[in-house]
Coordinates of C-alpha atoms in Angstrom, one line a residue:
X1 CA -13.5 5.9 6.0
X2 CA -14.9 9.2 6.8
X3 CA -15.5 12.0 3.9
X4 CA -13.0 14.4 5.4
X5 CA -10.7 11.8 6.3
X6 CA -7.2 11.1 3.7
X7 CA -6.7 7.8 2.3
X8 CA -3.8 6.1 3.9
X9 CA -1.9 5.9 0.3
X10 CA -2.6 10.0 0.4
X11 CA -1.5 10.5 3.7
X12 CA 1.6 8.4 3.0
X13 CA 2.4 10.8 -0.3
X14 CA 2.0 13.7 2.2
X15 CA 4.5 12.5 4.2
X16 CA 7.0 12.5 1.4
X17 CA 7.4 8.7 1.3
X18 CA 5.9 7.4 -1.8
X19 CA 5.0 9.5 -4.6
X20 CA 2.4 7.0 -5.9
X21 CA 4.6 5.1 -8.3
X22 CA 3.9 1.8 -9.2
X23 CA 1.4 -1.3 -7.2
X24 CA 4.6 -3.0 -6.6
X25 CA 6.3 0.1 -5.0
X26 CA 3.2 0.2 -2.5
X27 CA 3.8 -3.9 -2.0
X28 CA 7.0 -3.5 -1.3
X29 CA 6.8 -1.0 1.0
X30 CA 4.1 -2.7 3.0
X31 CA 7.0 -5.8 3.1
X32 CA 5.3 -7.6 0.5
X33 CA 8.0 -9.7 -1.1
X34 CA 7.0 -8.7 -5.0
X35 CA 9.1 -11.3 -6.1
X36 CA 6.8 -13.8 -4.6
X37 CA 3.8 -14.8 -6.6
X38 CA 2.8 -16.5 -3.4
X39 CA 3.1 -13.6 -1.3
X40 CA 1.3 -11.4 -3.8
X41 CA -1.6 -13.7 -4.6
X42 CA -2.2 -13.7 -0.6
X43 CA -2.6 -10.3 -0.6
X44 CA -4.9 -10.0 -3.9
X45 CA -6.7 -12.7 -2.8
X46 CA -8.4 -10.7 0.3
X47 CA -10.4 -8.8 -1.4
X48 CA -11.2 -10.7 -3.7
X49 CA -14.8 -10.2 -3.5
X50 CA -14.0 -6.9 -5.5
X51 CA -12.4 -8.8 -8.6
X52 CA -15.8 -8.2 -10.7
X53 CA -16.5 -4.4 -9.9
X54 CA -14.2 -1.7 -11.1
X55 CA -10.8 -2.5 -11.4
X56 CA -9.4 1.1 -10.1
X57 CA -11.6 0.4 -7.2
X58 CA -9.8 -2.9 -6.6
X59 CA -6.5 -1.0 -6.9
X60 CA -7.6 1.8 -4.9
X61 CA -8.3 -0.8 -2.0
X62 CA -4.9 -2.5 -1.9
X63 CA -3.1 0.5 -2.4
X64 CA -4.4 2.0 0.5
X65 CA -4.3 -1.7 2.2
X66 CA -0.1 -1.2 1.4
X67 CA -0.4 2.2 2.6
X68 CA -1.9 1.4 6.0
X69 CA 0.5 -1.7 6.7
X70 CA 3.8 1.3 5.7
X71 CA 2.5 3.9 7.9
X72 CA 2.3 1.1 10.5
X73 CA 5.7 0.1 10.2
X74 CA 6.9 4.0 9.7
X75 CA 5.0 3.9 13.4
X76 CA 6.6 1.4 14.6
X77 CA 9.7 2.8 13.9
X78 CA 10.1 -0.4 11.6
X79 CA 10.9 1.6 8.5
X80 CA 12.1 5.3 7.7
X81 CA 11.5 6.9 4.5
X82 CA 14.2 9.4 4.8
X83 CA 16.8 9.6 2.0
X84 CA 20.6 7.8 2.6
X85 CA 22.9 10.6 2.2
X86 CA 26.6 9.7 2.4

């Protein structure tokens, strides 16, 4: 990623659509079934290769992973962040 570029889980925040909550808001917002260990273990599992560095850097990663597979589906016109209002 380049210096001046945003990370995706920034870019997201700017948007409006996540205001950096929890890792399991980012899953589930990527369409990550948290309630699936399976699901969740298939996404830790790629990067993997980070489990014995710094954990924030291993967060940092599949946050932004999450973030990147959202704006995708925002995109994609998949999913919309805007507020129900009845």
């Amino acid at each position: 990623m380049a210096k001046n570029q945003a990370r995706p889980a920034e870019t997201l925040r700017r948007m409006g659509g996540w205001s950096g909550g929890s890792i399991g808001q980012a899953e589930a917002l990527a369409g990550i079934n948290v309630q699936s260990d399976t699901e969740r273990k298939a996404l830790w599992d790629q990067f993997k290769h980070l489990f014995t560095g710094d954990s924030q850097t291993l967060i940092n990663v599949v946050v932004d992973h999450c973030a990147t597979i959202t704006l995708d589906r925002i995109r994609r016109g998949e999913l919309s962040l805007l507020p129900n209002r009845i």
